[in-house]
CSV table of C-alpha atoms in Angstrom, one decimal:
chain,number,residue,atom,x,y,z
N,220,UNK,CA,25.3,-14.4,-22.7
N,221,UNK,CA,28.1,-12.0,-21.1
N,222,UNK,CA,30.9,-12.7,-23.5
N,223,UNK,CA,33.3,-10.7,-21.2
N,224,UNK,CA,32.6,-12.6,-18.1
N,225,UNK,CA,35.9,-14.5,-16.8
N,226,UNK,CA,36.0,-18.3,-17.5
N,227,UNK,CA,34.5,-20.2,-14.9
N,228,UNK,CA,32.8,-17.2,-13.3
N,229,UNK,CA,29.4,-18.1,-11.8
N,230,UNK,CA,27.0,-15.4,-13.5
N,231,UNK,CA,24.2,-16.1,-11.1
N,232,UNK,CA,24.1,-13.2,-8.6
N,233,UNK,CA,25.1,-14.2,-5.0
N,234,UNK,CA,22.3,-14.2,-2.5
N,235,UNK,CA,22.5,-11.3,0.2
N,236,UNK,CA,22.7,-13.8,2.8
N,237,UNK,CA,23.8,-17.3,2.9
N,238,UNK,CA,24.7,-19.7,5.9
N,239,UNK,CA,26.1,-23.1,5.2
N,240,UNK,CA,26.6,-26.2,7.4
N,241,UNK,CA,25.8,-24.2,10.5
N,242,UNK,CA,26.2,-26.0,14.1
N,243,UNK,CA,26.1,-24.4,17.3
N,244,UNK,CA,26.6,-26.4,20.7
N,245,UNK,CA,26.3,-25.0,24.0
N,246,UNK,CA,27.9,-27.7,26.1
N,247,UNK,CA,26.1,-31.1,25.5
N,248,UNK,CA,23.3,-29.2,24.0
N,249,UNK,CA,23.1,-28.8,20.3
N,250,UNK,CA,21.1,-25.7,19.6
N,251,UNK,CA,21.3,-25.7,15.9
N,252,UNK,CA,22.4,-28.4,13.7
N,253,UNK,CA,23.3,-28.7,10.0
N,254,UNK,CA,21.5,-25.3,8.9
N,255,UNK,CA,22.0,-24.3,5.1
N,256,UNK,CA,19.7,-21.6,3.8
N,257,UNK,CA,20.2,-18.4,1.7
N,258,UNK,CA,18.1,-15.1,1.5
N,259,UNK,CA,17.9,-13.3,-1.7
N,260,UNK,CA,18.3,-9.6,-2.4
N,261,UNK,CA,15.1,-7.7,-1.3
N,262,UNK,CA,13.5,-10.9,0.2
N,263,UNK,CA,12.0,-10.9,3.6
N,264,UNK,CA,12.6,-14.4,5.0
N,265,UNK,CA,11.0,-15.4,8.3
N,266,UNK,CA,12.4,-18.0,10.9
N,267,UNK,CA,9.3,-19.6,12.4
N,268,UNK,CA,9.2,-22.0,15.3
N,269,UNK,CA,8.6,-22.7,18.9
N,270,UNK,CA,10.6,-21.5,21.7
N,271,UNK,CA,13.8,-23.3,21.9
N,272,UNK,CA,14.0,-24.4,18.3
N,273,UNK,CA,17.1,-22.3,17.5
N,274,UNK,CA,15.6,-19.6,15.3
N,275,UNK,CA,17.2,-16.8,17.7
N,276,UNK,CA,20.5,-18.6,18.1
N,277,UNK,CA,20.6,-18.7,14.2
N,278,UNK,CA,19.9,-14.8,14.1
N,279,UNK,CA,22.6,-14.1,16.6
N,280,UNK,CA,25.2,-16.2,14.6
N,281,UNK,CA,24.2,-14.1,11.5
N,282,UNK,CA,24.8,-11.0,13.5
N,283,UNK,CA,27.8,-12.1,15.0
N,284,UNK,CA,26.9,-12.0,18.5
N,285,UNK,CA,27.4,-15.7,18.6
N,286,UNK,CA,30.2,-17.7,17.1
N,287,UNK,CA,29.1,-21.0,15.4
N,288,UNK,CA,30.7,-24.3,16.4
N,289,UNK,CA,31.0,-25.2,12.8
N,290,UNK,CA,29.9,-23.6,9.3
N,291,UNK,CA,30.0,-20.2,7.7
N,292,UNK,CA,28.0,-17.0,7.3
N,293,UNK,CA,28.3,-15.1,3.7
N,294,UNK,CA,27.0,-11.6,3.2
N,295,UNK,CA,26.9,-10.9,-0.5
N,296,UNK,CA,29.4,-13.7,-1.0
N,297,UNK,CA,31.8,-12.3,1.5
N,298,UNK,CA,32.7,-14.7,4.5
N,299,UNK,CA,32.0,-12.8,7.7
N,300,UNK,CA,32.0,-15.8,9.9
N,301,UNK,CA,35.0,-14.5,12.0
N,302,UNK,CA,34.2,-10.9,11.7
N,303,UNK,CA,32.8,-9.1,15.0
N,304,UNK,CA,29.3,-7.5,14.6
N,305,UNK,CA,30.6,-4.1,14.1
N,306,UNK,CA,32.2,-5.1,11.0
N,307,UNK,CA,29.0,-6.6,9.4
N,308,UNK,CA,26.8,-4.6,7.3
N,309,UNK,CA,23.3,-5.0,9.1
N,310,UNK,CA,20.9,-3.2,11.2
N,311,UNK,CA,19.1,-5.0,14.0
N,312,UNK,CA,15.8,-4.6,15.8
N,313,UNK,CA,15.3,-6.3,19.1
N,314,UNK,CA,12.2,-7.4,20.9
N,315,UNK,CA,12.8,-5.2,23.7
N,316,UNK,CA,13.6,-2.0,21.3
N,317,UNK,CA,16.9,-1.4,23.3
N,318,UNK,CA,16.6,2.3,23.0
N,319,UNK,CA,18.6,4.5,25.1
N,320,UNK,CA,16.3,6.2,27.6
N,321,UNK,CA,18.4,9.0,28.3
N,322,UNK,CA,18.8,10.0,24.6
N,323,UNK,CA,16.0,11.8,22.5
N,324,UNK,CA,14.4,10.1,19.7
N,325,UNK,CA,16.4,12.0,17.3
N,326,UNK,CA,19.7,11.0,19.1
N,327,UNK,CA,18.8,7.5,19.3
N,328,UNK,CA,18.2,7.3,15.5
N,329,UNK,CA,21.5,9.2,14.8
N,330,UNK,CA,23.6,7.0,17.4
N,331,UNK,CA,25.2,4.9,14.6
N,332,UNK,CA,25.6,7.7,12.0
N,333,UNK,CA,29.0,9.3,11.0
N,334,UNK,CA,29.8,12.5,9.6
N,335,UNK,CA,28.7,16.1,10.2
N,336,UNK,CA,26.1,17.3,12.4
N,337,UNK,CA,24.1,18.9,9.4
N,338,UNK,CA,24.1,15.3,7.5
N,339,UNK,CA,22.9,13.4,10.6
N,340,UNK,CA,20.1,15.9,11.1
N,341,UNK,CA,19.0,15.5,7.5
N,342,UNK,CA,19.1,11.8,7.7
N,343,UNK,CA,17.2,11.7,10.9
N,344,UNK,CA,14.5,13.9,9.5
N,345,UNK,CA,14.1,11.6,6.5
N,346,UNK,CA,13.8,8.7,8.6
N,347,UNK,CA,11.1,10.3,11.0
N,348,UNK,CA,9.2,10.8,7.8
N,349,UNK,CA,9.7,7.5,6.7
N,350,UNK,CA,8.2,6.0,9.8
N,351,UNK,CA,5.5,8.6,10.1
N,352,UNK,CA,6.7,10.3,13.3
N,353,UNK,CA,7.5,13.6,12.1
N,354,UNK,CA,7.8,16.1,15.0
N,355,UNK,CA,8.7,13.9,17.9
N,356,UNK,CA,12.3,14.0,17.6
N,357,UNK,CA,12.8,15.9,20.7
N,358,UNK,CA,10.8,13.4,22.8
N,359,UNK,CA,12.4,10.5,25.1
N,360,UNK,CA,11.6,6.9,24.5
N,361,UNK,CA,9.5,6.9,27.7
N,362,UNK,CA,7.1,9.4,26.3
N,363,UNK,CA,6.3,7.1,23.5
N,364,UNK,CA,3.7,4.2,23.2
N,365,UNK,CA,5.1,0.8,22.4
N,366,UNK,CA,4.3,0.9,18.8
N,367,UNK,CA,6.1,4.5,18.6
N,368,UNK,CA,9.1,2.9,20.1
N,369,UNK,CA,9.3,0.1,18.0
N,370,UNK,CA,9.1,2.5,14.9
N,371,UNK,CA,12.0,4.3,16.2
N,372,UNK,CA,14.0,1.2,16.9
N,373,UNK,CA,13.3,0.4,13.1
N,374,UNK,CA,14.3,4.0,12.1
N,375,UNK,CA,17.8,3.5,14.0
N,376,UNK,CA,18.4,0.0,12.3
N,377,UNK,CA,17.9,1.6,8.8
N,378,UNK,CA,19.9,4.8,9.5
N,379,UNK,CA,23.2,3.5,8.0
N,380,UNK,CA,21.4,2.1,4.9
N,381,UNK,CA,22.6,-1.5,5.8
N,382,UNK,CA,22.5,-4.2,3.4
N,383,UNK,CA,20.7,-6.8,5.6
N,384,UNK,CA,17.8,-6.1,8.4
N,385,UNK,CA,17.5,-8.3,11.2
N,386,UNK,CA,14.3,-8.4,13.3
N,387,UNK,CA,14.1,-10.6,16.4
N,388,UNK,CA,10.7,-11.1,17.5
N,389,UNK,CA,10.1,-7.3,16.8
N,390,UNK,CA,6.2,-7.1,17.4
N,391,UNK,CA,5.8,-9.7,20.3
N,392,UNK,CA,5.5,-7.0,23.2
N,393,UNK,CA,2.7,-5.1,21.6
N,394,UNK,CA,-0.9,-5.7,21.8
N,395,UNK,CA,-2.8,-7.6,19.2
N,396,UNK,CA,-4.3,-4.5,17.1
N,397,UNK,CA,-1.1,-2.5,17.4
N,398,UNK,CA,0.9,-5.6,16.1
N,399,UNK,CA,-1.4,-6.1,13.3
N,400,UNK,CA,-1.1,-2.7,12.0
N,401,UNK,CA,2.9,-2.5,12.5
N,402,UNK,CA,3.4,-5.7,10.6
N,403,UNK,CA,1.6,-4.2,7.5
N,404,UNK,CA,3.7,-1.0,7.8
N,405,UNK,CA,6.9,-3.0,8.3
N,406,UNK,CA,6.1,-5.2,5.2
N,407,UNK,CA,5.3,-2.3,3.1
N,408,UNK,CA,8.2,-0.4,4.2
N,409,UNK,CA,10.6,-3.3,3.5
N,410,UNK,CA,9.1,-3.8,0.0
N,411,UNK,CA,9.4,0.0,-0.8
N,412,UNK,CA,13.2,-0.1,0.5
N,413,UNK,CA,13.8,-3.4,-1.1
N,414,UNK,CA,16.0,-4.3,2.1
N,415,UNK,CA,16.8,-7.7,2.4
N,416,UNK,CA,15.5,-8.9,5.8
N,417,UNK,CA,15.7,-11.8,8.1
N,418,UNK,CA,12.9,-12.1,11.0
N,419,UNK,CA,12.4,-14.4,13.9
N,420,UNK,CA,9.0,-14.9,15.2
N,421,UNK,CA,7.1,-17.7,17.0
N,422,UNK,CA,3.8,-16.0,15.8
N,423,UNK,CA,2.7,-18.2,12.8
N,424,UNK,CA,0.1,-15.5,11.5
N,425,UNK,CA,3.1,-13.1,11.5
N,426,UNK,CA,5.2,-15.2,9.4
N,427,UNK,CA,2.5,-16.0,7.0
N,428,UNK,CA,1.4,-12.6,6.3
N,429,UNK,CA,5.0,-10.8,6.2
N,430,UNK,CA,7.3,-13.1,4.8
N,431,UNK,CA,8.1,-14.0,1.1
N,432,UNK,CA,9.4,-17.4,2.5
N,433,UNK,CA,9.2,-19.1,5.6
N,434,UNK,CA,11.7,-21.5,7.4
N,435,UNK,CA,10.2,-23.6,9.9
N,436,UNK,CA,12.4,-24.8,12.5
N,437,UNK,CA,12.2,-27.5,15.1
N,438,UNK,CA,14.6,-28.7,17.6
N,439,UNK,CA,17.8,-26.8,16.0
N,440,UNK,CA,16.9,-28.2,12.3
N,441,UNK,CA,14.9,-26.9,9.4
N,442,UNK,CA,11.6,-28.7,8.7
N,443,UNK,CA,10.7,-27.0,5.5
N,444,UNK,CA,11.5,-23.7,3.6
N,445,UNK,CA,8.8,-22.7,1.4
N,446,UNK,CA,6.4,-19.7,0.5
N,447,UNK,CA,3.8,-19.0,3.1
N,448,UNK,CA,1.2,-20.6,0.9
N,449,UNK,CA,2.9,-23.9,0.2
N,450,UNK,CA,3.9,-23.9,4.1
N,451,UNK,CA,0.2,-23.8,5.0
N,452,UNK,CA,-1.1,-26.0,2.1
N,453,UNK,CA,1.2,-28.5,1.4
N,454,UNK,CA,3.4,-29.2,4.6
N,455,UNK,CA,6.1,-31.7,4.2
N,456,UNK,CA,6.2,-32.9,7.7
N,457,UNK,CA,3.8,-33.6,10.5
N,458,UNK,CA,5.4,-31.1,12.6
N,459,UNK,CA,4.9,-28.4,10.2
N,460,UNK,CA,1.4,-29.5,9.4
N,461,UNK,CA,0.6,-29.4,13.2
N,462,UNK,CA,2.6,-26.2,14.1
N,463,UNK,CA,1.2,-23.9,11.3
N,464,UNK,CA,-2.5,-23.4,11.5
N,465,UNK,CA,-5.1,-25.7,12.9
N,466,UNK,CA,-5.8,-29.3,11.6
N,467,UNK,CA,-8.0,-32.3,12.1
N,468,UNK,CA,-5.9,-35.5,12.5
N,469,UNK,CA,-7.1,-39.1,12.6
N,470,UNK,CA,-5.2,-42.5,12.4
N,471,UNK,CA,-5.5,-44.8,9.3
N,472,UNK,CA,-3.9,-47.4,7.3
N,473,UNK,CA,-2.8,-47.5,3.5
N,474,UNK,CA,-5.0,-50.4,2.2
N,475,UNK,CA,-4.4,-49.7,-1.8
N,476,UNK,CA,-3.4,-47.3,-4.2
N,477,UNK,CA,-5.1,-43.8,-3.3
N,478,UNK,CA,-7.0,-45.7,-0.5
N,479,UNK,CA,-6.8,-45.6,3.3
N,480,UNK,CA,-8.8,-47.6,5.9
N,481,UNK,CA,-10.3,-45.7,8.6
N,482,UNK,CA,-11.3,-48.7,11.1
N,483,UNK,CA,-13.7,-50.6,8.7
N,484,UNK,CA,-14.3,-47.6,6.2
N,485,UNK,CA,-12.4,-47.1,3.1
N,486,UNK,CA,-11.7,-43.5,2.1
N,487,UNK,CA,-9.9,-42.3,-1.0
N,488,UNK,CA,-6.9,-40.0,-0.7
N,489,UNK,CA,-4.7,-38.5,-3.5
N,490,UNK,CA,-1.7,-38.2,-1.4
N,491,UNK,CA,-1.8,-41.6,0.3
N,492,UNK,CA,1.4,-43.3,1.4
N,493,UNK,CA,2.6,-45.7,-1.4
N,494,UNK,CA,3.2,-48.7,0.9
N,495,UNK,CA,0.1,-51.0,1.4
N,496,UNK,CA,-0.2,-51.7,5.2
N,497,UNK,CA,1.6,-48.5,6.3
N,498,UNK,CA,0.0,-47.0,9.3
N,499,UNK,CA,-0.1,-43.2,9.4
N,500,UNK,CA,-1.8,-39.8,10.6
N,501,UNK,CA,-4.1,-38.3,8.3
N,502,UNK,CA,-4.4,-34.5,8.1
N,503,UNK,CA,-7.0,-32.0,7.0
N,504,UNK,CA,-7.5,-28.4,7.4
N,505,UNK,CA,-11.0,-27.3,9.2
N,506,UNK,CA,-11.8,-25.1,6.0
N,507,UNK,CA,-11.6,-28.3,3.9
N,508,UNK,CA,-14.3,-30.2,5.6
N,509,UNK,CA,-17.4,-29.7,3.3
N,510,UNK,CA,-20.9,-29.5,4.7
N,511,UNK,CA,-23.9,-29.7,2.5
N,512,UNK,CA,-27.7,-28.8,3.1
N,513,UNK,CA,-29.0,-32.1,1.5
N,514,UNK,CA,-27.5,-35.5,1.1
N,515,UNK,CA,-25.7,-35.8,-2.2
N,516,UNK,CA,-23.5,-39.2,-1.6
N,517,UNK,CA,-20.4,-39.6,-3.2
N,518,UNK,CA,-16.7,-40.3,-2.2
N,519,UNK,CA,-15.7,-39.7,1.4
N,520,UNK,CA,-19.1,-38.6,2.3
N,521,UNK,CA,-21.2,-39.3,5.4
N,522,UNK,CA,-23.6,-38.0,7.9
N,523,UNK,CA,-22.3,-36.2,10.8
N,524,UNK,CA,-23.7,-34.8,14.0
N,525,UNK,CA,-22.9,-31.2,14.9
N,526,UNK,CA,-21.9,-31.0,18.6
N,527,UNK,CA,-21.0,-27.4,19.1
N,528,UNK,CA,-20.9,-24.1,16.9
N,529,UNK,CA,-18.5,-21.3,17.9
N,530,UNK,CA,-18.4,-17.9,16.6
N,531,UNK,CA,-14.8,-17.0,15.6
N,532,UNK,CA,-15.2,-13.5,14.3
N,533,UNK,CA,-15.1,-13.9,10.5
N,534,UNK,CA,-16.1,-17.5,10.4
N,535,UNK,CA,-17.9,-20.2,12.4
N,536,UNK,CA,-16.1,-23.5,13.8
N,537,UNK,CA,-18.4,-26.6,14.0
N,538,UNK,CA,-17.4,-29.5,16.1
N,539,UNK,CA,-18.6,-32.8,14.3
N,540,UNK,CA,-19.1,-36.3,15.4
N,541,UNK,CA,-19.2,-38.9,12.5
N,542,UNK,CA,-21.1,-42.0,13.8
N,543,UNK,CA,-20.5,-44.2,10.9
N,544,UNK,CA,-16.7,-43.4,10.9
N,545,UNK,CA,-16.3,-44.7,14.5
N,546,UNK,CA,-17.4,-41.5,16.1
N,547,UNK,CA,-14.5,-39.8,14.5
N,548,UNK,CA,-14.2,-36.2,15.9
N,549,UNK,CA,-13.8,-33.3,13.3
N,550,UNK,CA,-13.7,-29.5,13.2
N,551,UNK,CA,-15.1,-27.6,10.2
N,552,UNK,CA,-14.6,-23.7,9.4
N,553,UNK,CA,-17.5,-22.4,7.5
N,554,UNK,CA,-18.4,-18.8,6.6
N,555,UNK,CA,-21.5,-17.0,8.3
N,556,UNK,CA,-23.5,-17.4,4.8
N,557,UNK,CA,-22.7,-21.2,4.8
N,558,UNK,CA,-23.9,-21.5,8.3
N,559,UNK,CA,-27.4,-19.7,7.4
N,560,UNK,CA,-27.9,-21.9,4.2
N,561,UNK,CA,-27.0,-25.3,6.3
N,562,UNK,CA,-29.4,-24.2,9.2
N,563,UNK,CA,-27.3,-26.4,11.7
N,564,UNK,CA,-29.0,-27.6,14.7
N,565,UNK,CA,-26.7,-29.4,17.3
N,566,UNK,CA,-27.7,-33.1,17.4
N,567,UNK,CA,-29.2,-33.0,14.0
N,568,UNK,CA,-27.3,-34.9,11.2
N,569,UNK,CA,-25.8,-33.0,8.4
N,570,UNK,CA,-23.9,-34.4,5.2
N,571,UNK,CA,-20.2,-34.1,5.0
N,572,UNK,CA,-17.5,-34.7,2.6
N,573,UNK,CA,-13.7,-35.2,3.0
N,574,UNK,CA,-12.2,-34.2,-0.4
N,575,UNK,CA,-9.4,-36.8,-1.5
N,576,UNK,CA,-7.2,-34.0,-2.7
N,577,UNK,CA,-7.0,-32.2,0.5
N,578,UNK,CA,-6.2,-35.2,2.7
N,579,UNK,CA,-2.6,-35.8,3.6
N,580,UNK,CA,-0.8,-38.6,5.2
N,581,UNK,CA,2.3,-38.6,7.5
N,582,UNK,CA,3.9,-42.0,8.6
N,583,UNK,CA,3.4,-42.8,12.2
N,584,UNK,CA,6.5,-42.7,14.3
N,585,UNK,CA,7.5,-46.2,15.5
N,586,UNK,CA,7.6,-46.5,19.3
């Protein structure tokens, strides 16, 4: 215990960024509503959601590029809600890079730096080393690839050693291979520098691989804030379950403790809704559907008919029909080794199991 702390002083460190009760209205349209979240020092927090969900509006409010209709923004405990963008301690990277075409790479990076020329030159050199682009300071943006331009934009954002880094769809303009390479580099750089980062993306793979925590947004509200693993494995709402990753869905009714009825068939489910008679939508990831080489029976097992087998690169996706479950359609993702062992043939029945602990149920929305 710190005996010298003033009475009543909260000993817990302030988060690097906190937003409280944020609302933003454009005329009759509510872009964001009731947003509360915090970003801890050194954390990479990702705002994930479809176009129009409010994630970019939230980022722009943090940056001071939009004013909230209600609520406040605090950086390290300091209320900056009414401060202009220039008075806030952050660097930002836009989707379009926003480099000055008439300035060299060095001059772009040095644009926001103050002080003597020699100090600027040293800082630019450090940043070019940091992003792995030594020796290109004399070039202009048009002479660089998209990936190189994005690195320069990142270096410019980091030039003043900001307390917060904002990334607005930073990789969406790049092709898939460059995007995959750069997201690894940015995550490694962010971790090495320990800079608090707020990133906006609509790309779920980007969010799940880069973020320490993910904020899933929908229609201006937060659906769930959690680690990437929790977002994927234990979604709290039907929207999160459907938006992040692929899923099997089917209708069922709660018929008892840990039991659901799929037409005339009773299935076991660990996470069933508590109210008997409640109808809902059951969710199951394709990789959680178990396929067996021989019939073993057991809970939630049946014979399924493979309809199609697709090669997906590192795995195979099998489309199945389960006749005894009302011709239920399912997709199962299996490894190439599993496919070889199973010897699947379209039309030939294969035993499957739906693990009770992998099924989750979400209440149906009343019409």
